[in-house]
PDB file of C-alpha atoms and ligand atoms in Angstrom:
ATOM      1  CA  MET A  27     -22.289   9.101   3.087  1.00 62.00           C
ATOM      2  CA  THR A  28     -24.854   6.307   3.252  1.00 80.00           C
ATOM      3  CA  HIS A  29     -24.204   2.977   1.650  1.00 88.00           C
ATOM      4  CA  SER A  30     -26.501   0.169   0.896  1.00 91.00           C
ATOM      5  CA  PRO A  31     -24.799  -3.203   0.515  1.00 94.00           C
ATOM      6  CA  ARG A  32     -25.405  -4.929  -2.678  1.00 95.00           C
ATOM      7  CA  ARG A  33     -24.866  -8.446  -3.815  1.00 96.00           C
ATOM      8  CA  ALA A  34     -22.176  -9.300  -6.128  1.00 97.00           C
ATOM      9  CA  GLU A  35     -24.285 -10.050  -9.057  1.00 95.00           C
ATOM     10  CA  GLU A  36     -26.071  -6.644  -8.848  1.00 96.00           C
ATOM     11  CA  ILE A  37     -22.691  -4.952  -9.046  1.00 96.00           C
ATOM     12  CA  LEU A  38     -21.688  -6.946 -12.130  1.00 97.00           C
ATOM     13  CA  GLN A  39     -25.074  -6.430 -13.827  1.00 95.00           C
ATOM     14  CA  ALA A  40     -25.010  -2.491 -12.980  1.00 96.00           C
ATOM     15  CA  LEU A  41     -21.643  -2.472 -14.823  1.00 96.00           C
ATOM     16  CA  ARG A  42     -23.189  -4.636 -17.663  1.00 96.00           C
ATOM     17  CA  LEU A  43     -20.445  -7.086 -17.513  1.00 96.00           C
ATOM     18  CA  LYS A  44     -21.325 -10.335 -19.527  1.00 94.00           C
ATOM     19  CA  ARG A  45     -18.233 -12.455 -19.793  1.00 95.00           C
ATOM     20  CA  PRO A  46     -15.872 -13.827 -17.254  1.00 96.00           C
ATOM     21  CA  GLU A  47     -12.869 -12.094 -18.796  1.00 96.00           C
ATOM     22  CA  ASP A  48     -14.690  -8.751 -18.152  1.00 96.00           C
ATOM     23  CA  ILE A  49     -14.542  -9.204 -14.412  1.00 97.00           C
ATOM     24  CA  ASN A  50     -11.572  -6.791 -13.750  1.00 97.00           C
ATOM     25  CA  LEU A  51     -11.327  -6.757 -10.035  1.00 97.00           C
ATOM     26  CA  GLU A  52      -9.010  -3.796  -9.671  1.00 97.00           C
ATOM     27  CA  ALA A  53     -11.406  -1.762 -11.862  1.00 97.00           C
ATOM     28  CA  ILE A  54     -14.448  -2.830  -9.884  1.00 97.00           C
ATOM     29  CA  ALA A  55     -12.509  -1.959  -6.657  1.00 97.00           C
ATOM     30  CA  TRP A  56     -11.584   1.350  -7.890  1.00 97.00           C
ATOM     31  CA  LEU A  57     -15.235   2.147  -8.788  1.00 96.00           C
ATOM     32  CA  GLN A  58     -16.175   1.235  -5.206  1.00 95.00           C
ATOM     33  CA  GLY A  59     -13.605   3.660  -3.761  1.00 96.00           C
ATOM     34  CA  ALA A  60     -11.016   0.974  -2.868  1.00 97.00           C
ATOM     35  CA  LYS A  61      -7.338   1.016  -3.785  1.00 97.00           C
ATOM     36  CA  VAL A  62      -5.471  -2.281  -4.099  1.00 98.00           C
ATOM     37  CA  ASP A  63      -1.950  -2.938  -3.052  1.00 97.00           C
ATOM     38  CA  TYR A  64      -0.173  -6.175  -3.714  1.00 97.00           C
ATOM     39  CA  ARG A  65       2.644  -6.911  -1.278  1.00 96.00           C
ATOM     40  CA  GLU A  66       4.293  -9.618   0.854  1.00 95.00           C
ATOM     41  CA  MET A  67       2.503 -10.103   4.032  1.00 94.00           C
ATOM     42  CA  ASP A  68       3.208 -12.109   7.126  1.00 89.00           C
ATOM     43  CA  GLY A  69       0.498 -13.883   8.983  1.00 86.00           C
ATOM     44  CA  CYS A  70      -2.487 -12.828   6.752  1.00 92.00           C
ATOM     45  CA  GLU A  71      -3.670 -13.253   3.216  1.00 94.00           C
ATOM     46  CA  ALA A  72      -5.335  -9.880   2.741  1.00 96.00           C
ATOM     47  CA  CYS A  73      -6.634  -6.989   4.851  1.00 96.00           C
ATOM     48  CA  ILE A  74      -8.835  -3.934   4.537  1.00 97.00           C
ATOM     49  CA  HIS A  75      -8.699  -0.514   6.121  1.00 96.00           C
ATOM     50  CA  GLY A  76     -11.799   1.477   5.140  1.00 94.00           C
ATOM     51  CA  ARG A  77     -13.470   4.709   6.126  1.00 94.00           C
ATOM     52  CA  ALA A  78     -17.183   4.417   5.739  1.00 93.00           C
ATOM     53  CA  ASP A  79     -17.639   8.187   6.233  1.00 93.00           C
ATOM     54  CA  VAL A  80     -15.664   9.035   3.107  1.00 94.00           C
ATOM     55  CA  GLY A  81     -16.299   5.832   1.131  1.00 94.00           C
ATOM     56  CA  ARG A  82     -12.545   5.018   0.694  1.00 96.00           C
ATOM     57  CA  ALA A  83     -10.651   1.939   1.543  1.00 97.00           C
ATOM     58  CA  ILE A  84      -7.212   0.441   1.006  1.00 97.00           C
ATOM     59  CA  ILE A  85      -7.025  -3.230   0.334  1.00 97.00           C
ATOM     60  CA  ALA A  86      -3.700  -5.200   0.668  1.00 97.00           C
ATOM     61  CA  VAL A  87      -3.267  -8.598  -0.843  1.00 97.00           C
ATOM     62  CA  ASN A  88      -0.531 -10.988  -0.097  1.00 96.00           C
ATOM     63  CA  ASP A  89       1.455 -11.773  -3.240  1.00 94.00           C
ATOM     64  CA  ALA A  90       4.257 -13.730  -1.543  1.00 92.00           C
ATOM     65  CA  HIS A  91       3.114 -17.165  -2.898  1.00 86.00           C
ATOM     66  CA  GLY A  92       2.700 -15.968  -6.421  1.00 85.00           C
ATOM     67  CA  ASN A  93      -0.630 -17.707  -6.891  1.00 91.00           C
ATOM     68  CA  LEU A  94      -2.578 -15.396  -8.989  1.00 95.00           C
ATOM     69  CA  ARG A  95      -5.986 -17.153  -8.687  1.00 95.00           C
ATOM     70  CA  ARG A  96      -5.629 -17.193  -4.887  1.00 94.00           C
ATOM     71  CA  GLN A  97      -4.953 -13.488  -4.926  1.00 96.00           C
ATOM     72  CA  ARG A  98      -7.916 -12.871  -7.155  1.00 97.00           C
ATOM     73  CA  PHE A  99     -10.181 -14.767  -4.685  1.00 97.00           C
ATOM     74  CA  SER A 100      -8.610 -12.721  -1.810  1.00 97.00           C
ATOM     75  CA  LEU A 101      -9.304  -9.482  -3.403  1.00 98.00           C
ATOM     76  CA  ALA A 102     -12.878 -10.453  -4.208  1.00 98.00           C
ATOM     77  CA  HIS A 103     -13.379 -11.550  -0.425  1.00 97.00           C
ATOM     78  CA  GLU A 104     -12.087  -8.164   0.683  1.00 97.00           C
ATOM     79  CA  LEU A 105     -14.424  -6.475  -1.699  1.00 98.00           C
ATOM     80  CA  GLY A 106     -17.140  -8.468  -0.034  1.00 97.00           C
ATOM     81  CA  HIS A 107     -16.043  -6.935   3.371  1.00 97.00           C
ATOM     82  CA  TRP A 108     -15.999  -3.548   1.844  1.00 97.00           C
ATOM     83  CA  GLU A 109     -19.552  -3.991   0.475  1.00 96.00           C
ATOM     84  CA  TRP A 110     -20.997  -5.610   3.659  1.00 95.00           C
ATOM     85  CA  HIS A 111     -18.836  -4.679   6.644  1.00 95.00           C
ATOM     86  CA  ARG A 112     -17.957  -1.286   5.535  1.00 93.00           C
ATOM     87  CA  GLY A 113     -15.610   0.747   7.774  1.00 88.00           C
ATOM     88  CA  GLU A 114     -14.188  -2.181   9.656  1.00 89.00           C
ATOM     89  CA  HIS A 115     -10.565  -2.894   9.674  1.00 91.00           C
ATOM     90  CA  LEU A 116     -10.114  -6.599   9.023  1.00 93.00           C
ATOM     91  CA  PHE A 117      -7.118  -8.940   8.780  1.00 94.00           C
ATOM     92  CA  CYS A 118      -8.030 -12.143   6.903  1.00 94.00           C
ATOM     93  CA  ALA A 119      -6.016 -15.343   7.368  1.00 91.00           C
ATOM     94  CA  LYS A 120      -5.563 -18.044   4.807  1.00 88.00           C
ATOM     95  CA  GLU A 121      -8.309 -20.138   6.631  1.00 86.00           C
ATOM     96  CA  ASP A 122     -10.733 -17.239   6.449  1.00 89.00           C
ATOM     97  CA  ILE A 123     -10.536 -16.837   2.628  1.00 90.00           C
ATOM     98  CA  GLY A 124     -12.195 -19.679   0.891  1.00 84.00           C
ATOM     99  CA  GLY A 125     -10.775 -22.136   3.522  1.00 66.00           C
ATOM    100  CA  SER A 126     -12.446 -24.552   5.783  1.00 57.00           C
ATOM    101  CA  LYS A 127     -13.292 -21.875   8.351  1.00 49.00           C
ATOM    102  CA  GLY A 128     -15.246 -19.862   5.853  1.00 48.00           C
ATOM    103  CA  ARG A 129     -17.201 -23.086   4.993  1.00 55.00           C
ATOM    104  CA  GLU A 130     -18.534 -23.741   8.498  1.00 54.00           C
ATOM    105  CA  ARG A 131     -22.329 -23.617   8.997  1.00 55.00           C
ATOM    106  CA  GLY A 132     -23.896 -20.437   9.987  1.00 56.00           C
ATOM    107  CA  MET A 133     -23.468 -17.017   8.539  1.00 65.00           C
ATOM    108  CA  SER A 134     -20.183 -15.490   9.917  1.00 86.00           C
ATOM    109  CA  ARG A 135     -18.663 -12.447   8.480  1.00 90.00           C
ATOM    110  CA  GLU A 136     -15.918 -14.537   6.830  1.00 93.00           C
ATOM    111  CA  LYS A 137     -18.393 -16.789   5.274  1.00 91.00           C
ATOM    112  CA  GLY A 138     -20.435 -13.842   3.910  1.00 93.00           C
ATOM    113  CA  ALA A 139     -17.282 -12.481   2.248  1.00 95.00           C
ATOM    114  CA  ASN A 140     -16.384 -15.890   0.802  1.00 94.00           C
ATOM    115  CA  ARG A 141     -20.012 -16.068  -0.678  1.00 94.00           C
ATOM    116  CA  PHE A 142     -19.671 -12.600  -2.091  1.00 96.00           C
ATOM    117  CA  ALA A 143     -16.426 -13.504  -3.611  1.00 97.00           C
ATOM    118  CA  SER A 144     -17.811 -16.684  -5.150  1.00 96.00           C
ATOM    119  CA  GLU A 145     -20.645 -14.847  -6.686  1.00 97.00           C
ATOM    120  CA  LEU A 146     -18.448 -11.935  -7.958  1.00 98.00           C
ATOM    121  CA  LEU A 147     -15.942 -14.228  -9.654  1.00 98.00           C
ATOM    122  CA  MET A 148     -18.331 -17.041 -10.698  1.00 97.00           C
ATOM    123  CA  PRO A 149     -21.768 -15.288 -11.134  1.00 97.00           C
ATOM    124  CA  GLY A 150     -24.647 -17.644 -11.714  1.00 95.00           C
ATOM    125  CA  PHE A 151     -25.803 -15.981 -14.880  1.00 94.00           C
ATOM    126  CA  MET A 152     -22.458 -16.325 -16.534  1.00 95.00           C
ATOM    127  CA  LEU A 153     -21.991 -19.870 -15.390  1.00 95.00           C
ATOM    128  CA  LYS A 154     -25.340 -20.812 -16.666  1.00 92.00           C
ATOM    129  CA  SER A 155     -24.470 -19.850 -20.225  1.00 89.00           C
ATOM    130  CA  ALA A 156     -20.958 -21.291 -20.002  1.00 93.00           C
ATOM    131  CA  LEU A 157     -22.272 -24.570 -18.838  1.00 90.00           C
ATOM    132  CA  SER A 158     -24.337 -25.095 -21.913  1.00 89.00           C
ATOM    133  CA  ASP A 159     -20.991 -25.984 -23.793  1.00 87.00           C
ATOM    134  CA  PHE A 160     -20.493 -29.038 -21.577  1.00 89.00           C
ATOM    135  CA  ARG A 161     -22.298 -32.379 -21.743  1.00 86.00           C
ATOM    136  CA  LYS A 162     -21.613 -33.490 -18.212  1.00 89.00           C
ATOM    137  CA  PHE A 163     -20.584 -32.399 -14.819  1.00 93.00           C
ATOM    138  CA  ASP A 164     -17.129 -33.877 -14.112  1.00 95.00           C
ATOM    139  CA  MET A 165     -13.616 -32.499 -13.198  1.00 95.00           C
ATOM    140  CA  ARG A 166     -12.893 -31.881 -16.814  1.00 95.00           C
ATOM    141  CA  THR A 167     -15.836 -29.506 -16.980  1.00 96.00           C
ATOM    142  CA  VAL A 168     -14.660 -27.996 -13.700  1.00 96.00           C
ATOM    143  CA  ARG A 169     -11.061 -27.512 -14.913  1.00 96.00           C
ATOM    144  CA  SER A 170     -12.192 -25.792 -18.225  1.00 96.00           C
ATOM    145  CA  LEU A 171     -14.554 -23.517 -16.366  1.00 97.00           C
ATOM    146  CA  SER A 172     -11.922 -22.711 -13.679  1.00 97.00           C
ATOM    147  CA  ASP A 173      -9.518 -21.583 -16.423  1.00 97.00           C
ATOM    148  CA  ALA A 174     -12.270 -19.455 -18.056  1.00 97.00           C
ATOM    149  CA  PHE A 175     -13.145 -17.757 -14.837  1.00 97.00           C
ATOM    150  CA  SER A 176      -9.623 -17.702 -13.358  1.00 97.00           C
ATOM    151  CA  VAL A 177     -10.496 -19.470 -10.076  1.00 97.00           C
ATOM    152  CA  SER A 178      -9.157 -22.642  -8.447  1.00 94.00           C
ATOM    153  CA  LYS A 179     -10.672 -25.931  -9.299  1.00 94.00           C
ATOM    154  CA  THR A 180     -11.940 -26.266  -5.726  1.00 93.00           C
ATOM    155  CA  ALA A 181     -13.633 -22.818  -5.839  1.00 94.00           C
ATOM    156  CA  MET A 182     -15.333 -23.683  -9.137  1.00 96.00           C
ATOM    157  CA  ALA A 183     -16.415 -27.165  -8.079  1.00 96.00           C
ATOM    158  CA  TYR A 184     -17.748 -25.830  -4.798  1.00 95.00           C
ATOM    159  CA  ARG A 185     -19.762 -23.135  -6.619  1.00 95.00           C
ATOM    160  CA  LEU A 186     -21.159 -25.649  -9.149  1.00 95.00           C
ATOM    161  CA  VAL A 187     -22.279 -28.039  -6.269  1.00 95.00           C
ATOM    162  CA  ASP A 188     -23.727 -25.076  -4.410  1.00 94.00           C
ATOM    163  CA  LEU A 189     -25.690 -24.024  -7.573  1.00 93.00           C
ATOM    164  CA  ASP A 190     -27.002 -27.522  -7.840  1.00 93.00           C
ATOM    165  CA  PHE A 191     -26.683 -27.856 -11.561  1.00 89.00           C
ATOM    166  CA  GLU A 192     -26.530 -31.663 -10.821  1.00 92.00           C
ATOM    167  CA  PRO A 193     -27.180 -33.578  -7.475  1.00 94.00           C
ATOM    168  CA  SER A 194     -23.591 -33.668  -6.224  1.00 96.00           C
ATOM    169  CA  LEU A 195     -21.349 -33.281  -3.290  1.00 96.00           C
ATOM    170  CA  LEU A 196     -17.765 -31.875  -2.897  1.00 97.00           C
ATOM    171  CA  ALA A 197     -15.716 -33.265   0.030  1.00 97.00           C
ATOM    172  CA  SER A 198     -12.267 -32.465   1.414  1.00 96.00           C
ATOM    173  CA  TYR A 199     -10.409 -35.317   3.338  1.00 97.00           C
ATOM    174  CA  SER A 200      -6.990 -35.543   4.994  1.00 96.00           C
ATOM    175  CA  ARG A 201      -5.363 -38.608   6.462  1.00 96.00           C
ATOM    176  CA  GLY A 202      -7.218 -37.757   9.790  1.00 96.00           C
ATOM    177  CA  GLY A 203     -10.542 -37.944   8.087  1.00 96.00           C
ATOM    178  CA  LEU A 204     -13.297 -35.580   6.582  1.00 96.00           C
ATOM    179  CA  ASN A 205     -12.393 -31.927   6.712  1.00 94.00           C
ATOM    180  CA  TRP A 206     -15.604 -30.430   5.278  1.00 92.00           C
ATOM    181  CA  PHE A 207     -18.119 -31.135   2.616  1.00 94.00           C
ATOM    182  CA  LYS A 208     -20.680 -29.232   0.568  1.00 93.00           C
ATOM    183  CA  ARG A 209     -23.944 -31.040  -0.650  1.00 93.00           C
ATOM    184  CA  SER A 210     -26.174 -29.541  -3.397  1.00 94.00           C
ATOM    185  CA  LYS A 211     -29.730 -28.918  -2.322  1.00 94.00           C
ATOM    186  CA  SER A 212     -31.216 -31.717  -4.314  1.00 94.00           C
ATOM    187  CA  VAL A 213     -29.462 -34.369  -2.418  1.00 94.00           C
ATOM    188  CA  GLY A 214     -31.183 -35.706   0.575  1.00 88.00           C
ATOM    189  CA  GLU A 215     -29.940 -34.519   3.952  1.00 89.00           C
ATOM    190  CA  ARG A 216     -30.004 -38.098   5.439  1.00 88.00           C
ATOM    191  CA  TRP A 217     -26.910 -38.907   3.220  1.00 89.00           C
ATOM    192  CA  PHE A 218     -23.900 -38.389   5.539  1.00 89.00           C
ATOM    193  CA  LEU A 219     -20.510 -38.952   4.199  1.00 95.00           C
ATOM    194  CA  ARG A 220     -18.075 -41.353   6.076  1.00 96.00           C
ATOM    195  CA  ARG A 221     -15.794 -39.673   8.489  1.00 96.00           C
ATOM    196  CA  THR A 222     -12.772 -41.562   6.999  1.00 97.00           C
ATOM    197  CA  LEU A 223     -12.074 -42.630   3.504  1.00 98.00           C
ATOM    198  CA  ASP A 224     -13.109 -46.258   2.504  1.00 97.00           C
ATOM    199  CA  PRO A 225     -10.268 -48.296   1.057  1.00 97.00           C
ATOM    200  CA  GLN A 226     -12.545 -49.088  -1.864  1.00 96.00           C
ATOM    201  CA  SER A 227     -12.634 -45.470  -2.995  1.00 97.00           C
ATOM    202  CA  ASN A 228     -10.304 -43.992  -5.514  1.00 97.00           C
ATOM    203  CA  ALA A 229      -9.708 -41.126  -3.080  1.00 98.00           C
ATOM    204  CA  TYR A 230      -8.056 -43.547  -0.602  1.00 98.00           C
ATOM    205  CA  ASP A 231      -5.619 -44.811  -3.171  1.00 97.00           C
ATOM    206  CA  ILE A 232      -4.629 -41.241  -4.204  1.00 97.00           C
ATOM    207  CA  LEU A 233      -4.255 -39.997  -0.611  1.00 97.00           C
ATOM    208  CA  HIS A 234      -2.672 -43.085   0.957  1.00 96.00           C
ATOM    209  CA  LYS A 235      -0.852 -44.889  -1.842  1.00 96.00           C
ATOM    210  CA  GLY A 236       0.161 -42.027  -4.102  1.00 95.00           C
ATOM    211  CA  ALA A 237      -2.061 -43.060  -7.005  1.00 96.00           C
ATOM    212  CA  ARG A 238      -2.651 -40.496  -9.750  1.00 96.00           C
ATOM    213  CA  ASP A 239      -5.664 -38.180  -9.898  1.00 96.00           C
ATOM    214  CA  ASP A 240      -8.766 -39.600 -11.565  1.00 95.00           C
ATOM    215  CA  ILE A 241      -9.039 -38.614 -15.109  1.00 95.00           C
ATOM    216  CA  SER A 242     -12.841 -39.246 -15.262  1.00 95.00           C
ATOM    217  CA  LEU A 243     -15.786 -40.163 -13.194  1.00 96.00           C
ATOM    218  CA  SER A 244     -16.066 -43.840 -12.037  1.00 95.00           C
ATOM    219  CA  LEU A 245     -19.094 -45.569 -11.018  1.00 96.00           C
ATOM    220  CA  MET A 246     -19.091 -46.868  -7.316  1.00 94.00           C
ATOM    221  CA  ASP A 247     -21.442 -48.421  -4.791  1.00 95.00           C
ATOM    222  CA  ALA A 248     -22.831 -45.634  -2.689  1.00 95.00           C
ATOM    223  CA  ASP A 249     -21.925 -47.382   0.516  1.00 95.00           C
ATOM    224  CA  THR A 250     -18.203 -46.634  -0.321  1.00 97.00           C
ATOM    225  CA  TRP A 251     -18.992 -43.051   0.528  1.00 97.00           C
ATOM    226  CA  PHE A 252     -22.121 -43.149   2.856  1.00 96.00           C
ATOM    227  CA  ASP A 253     -22.778 -45.218   5.814  1.00 91.00           C
ATOM    228  CA  THR A 254     -26.561 -44.348   5.588  1.00 89.00           C
ATOM    229  CA  GLU A 255     -28.910 -47.374   5.647  1.00 89.00           C
ATOM    230  CA  GLY A 256     -29.679 -48.484   2.179  1.00 88.00           C
ATOM    231  CA  ALA A 257     -26.578 -47.004   0.537  1.00 91.00           C
ATOM    232  CA  ASP A 258     -25.430 -50.494  -0.589  1.00 91.00           C
ATOM    233  CA  ARG A 259     -28.383 -50.652  -3.094  1.00 92.00           C
ATOM    234  CA  HIS A 260     -27.376 -47.557  -5.008  1.00 93.00           C
ATOM    235  CA  GLU A 261     -24.595 -46.237  -7.168  1.00 94.00           C
ATOM    236  CA  LEU A 262     -22.800 -42.866  -7.678  1.00 96.00           C
ATOM    237  CA  CYS A 263     -19.894 -41.413  -9.518  1.00 97.00           C
ATOM    238  CA  GLU A 264     -16.533 -40.364  -7.903  1.00 98.00           C
ATOM    239  CA  GLN A 265     -13.706 -38.364  -9.246  1.00 98.00           C
ATOM    240  CA  SER A 266     -10.880 -37.380  -6.950  1.00 97.00           C
ATOM    241  CA  PHE A 267      -7.836 -35.224  -7.128  1.00 96.00           C
ATOM    242  CA  ARG A 268      -4.984 -34.186  -4.775  1.00 96.00           C
ATOM    243  CA  VAL A 269      -4.824 -30.529  -3.624  1.00 93.00           C
ATOM    244  CA  GLY A 270      -2.034 -30.783  -1.074  1.00 92.00           C
ATOM    245  CA  ASP A 271       0.432 -33.192   0.621  1.00 94.00           C
ATOM    246  CA  ASP A 272      -2.337 -34.175   3.050  1.00 95.00           C
ATOM    247  CA  GLU A 273      -5.538 -33.142   1.329  1.00 95.00           C
ATOM    248  CA  ILE A 274      -7.660 -34.643  -1.303  1.00 96.00           C
ATOM    249  CA  MET A 275     -10.930 -33.315  -2.916  1.00 96.00           C
ATOM    250  CA  THR A 276     -13.619 -35.492  -4.163  1.00 98.00           C
ATOM    251  CA  LEU A 277     -16.527 -34.766  -6.455  1.00 98.00           C
ATOM    252  CA  LEU A 278     -19.502 -37.247  -6.232  1.00 97.00           C
ATOM    253  CA  VAL A 279     -22.304 -37.022  -8.726  1.00 96.00           C
ATOM    254  CA  LEU A 280     -25.402 -38.906  -7.632  1.00 93.00           C
ATOM    255  CA  LYS A 281     -27.380 -41.155 -10.088  1.00 86.00           C
ATOM    256  CA  SER A 282     -30.176 -42.632  -8.030  1.00 81.00           C
ATOM    257  CA  GLU A 283     -33.489 -40.802  -7.689  1.00 82.00           C
ATOM    258  CA  TYR A 284     -33.802 -42.496  -4.234  1.00 79.00           C
ATOM    259  CA  MET A 285     -30.795 -40.330  -2.935  1.00 84.00           C
ATOM    260  CA  MET A 286     -32.480 -36.965  -3.926  1.00 84.00           C
ATOM    261  CA  ALA A 287     -34.169 -34.706  -1.407  1.00 82.00           C
ATOM    262  CA  ARG A 288     -37.927 -35.301  -1.158  1.00 72.00           C
TER     263      ARG A 288
HETATM  264 ZN1   ZN B 312     -12.181 -11.784   5.603  1.00 76.58          ZN
END
């Protein structure tokens, strides 16, 4: 049986799905010949055992933590493996699925499966029409959209930055410093984030002093976030929120034309 891998949006469009609530992953899996089993798993978040010759697979998803949005992303990730790495037996750890490992540069198998998951759960054509209801790109918009699409706030913020609806960055920091970041295409590549949080940033107060999450964007000097020469002459907006005991996520929205890619 020959199989031609398809992009996630091609699958959704072939099924004529138009709204986020129509994205029923179990039904999509079943149509692709994959059966889904939720169970408690030790040491991995999801796995797939597939047979390319008969076009059938079994996907198992860890339900031990009870986080439904994470399970949804895990299943979408395994469907990405089934589409693009058909026939391989894969065990995917927490760091592989939407985590920092999957966000490294280069096109690893895990990164490919994460990209597929992101496009399946948050297709560009649905996001574009959903975004027309919002006036600005901030975490309030991200939260509303993450609820509408049943994904985590981080996954939604990452996707919106990636799609470059506004010149922006999403960054993850721990006490040890920068974990990873995503920069939208319209932001100049010379803008490098500081390796550790500046005490002037809201993120620093939230991570180190237990301050509450930002409820809106706040205007900052750009050199609070970048050590690139000239940063002190520009401003940007920051909104930060805690995602774990030792992890904070920051959305930066750029204001200055000077900071855009040329
Ligand atoms: Zn994987």
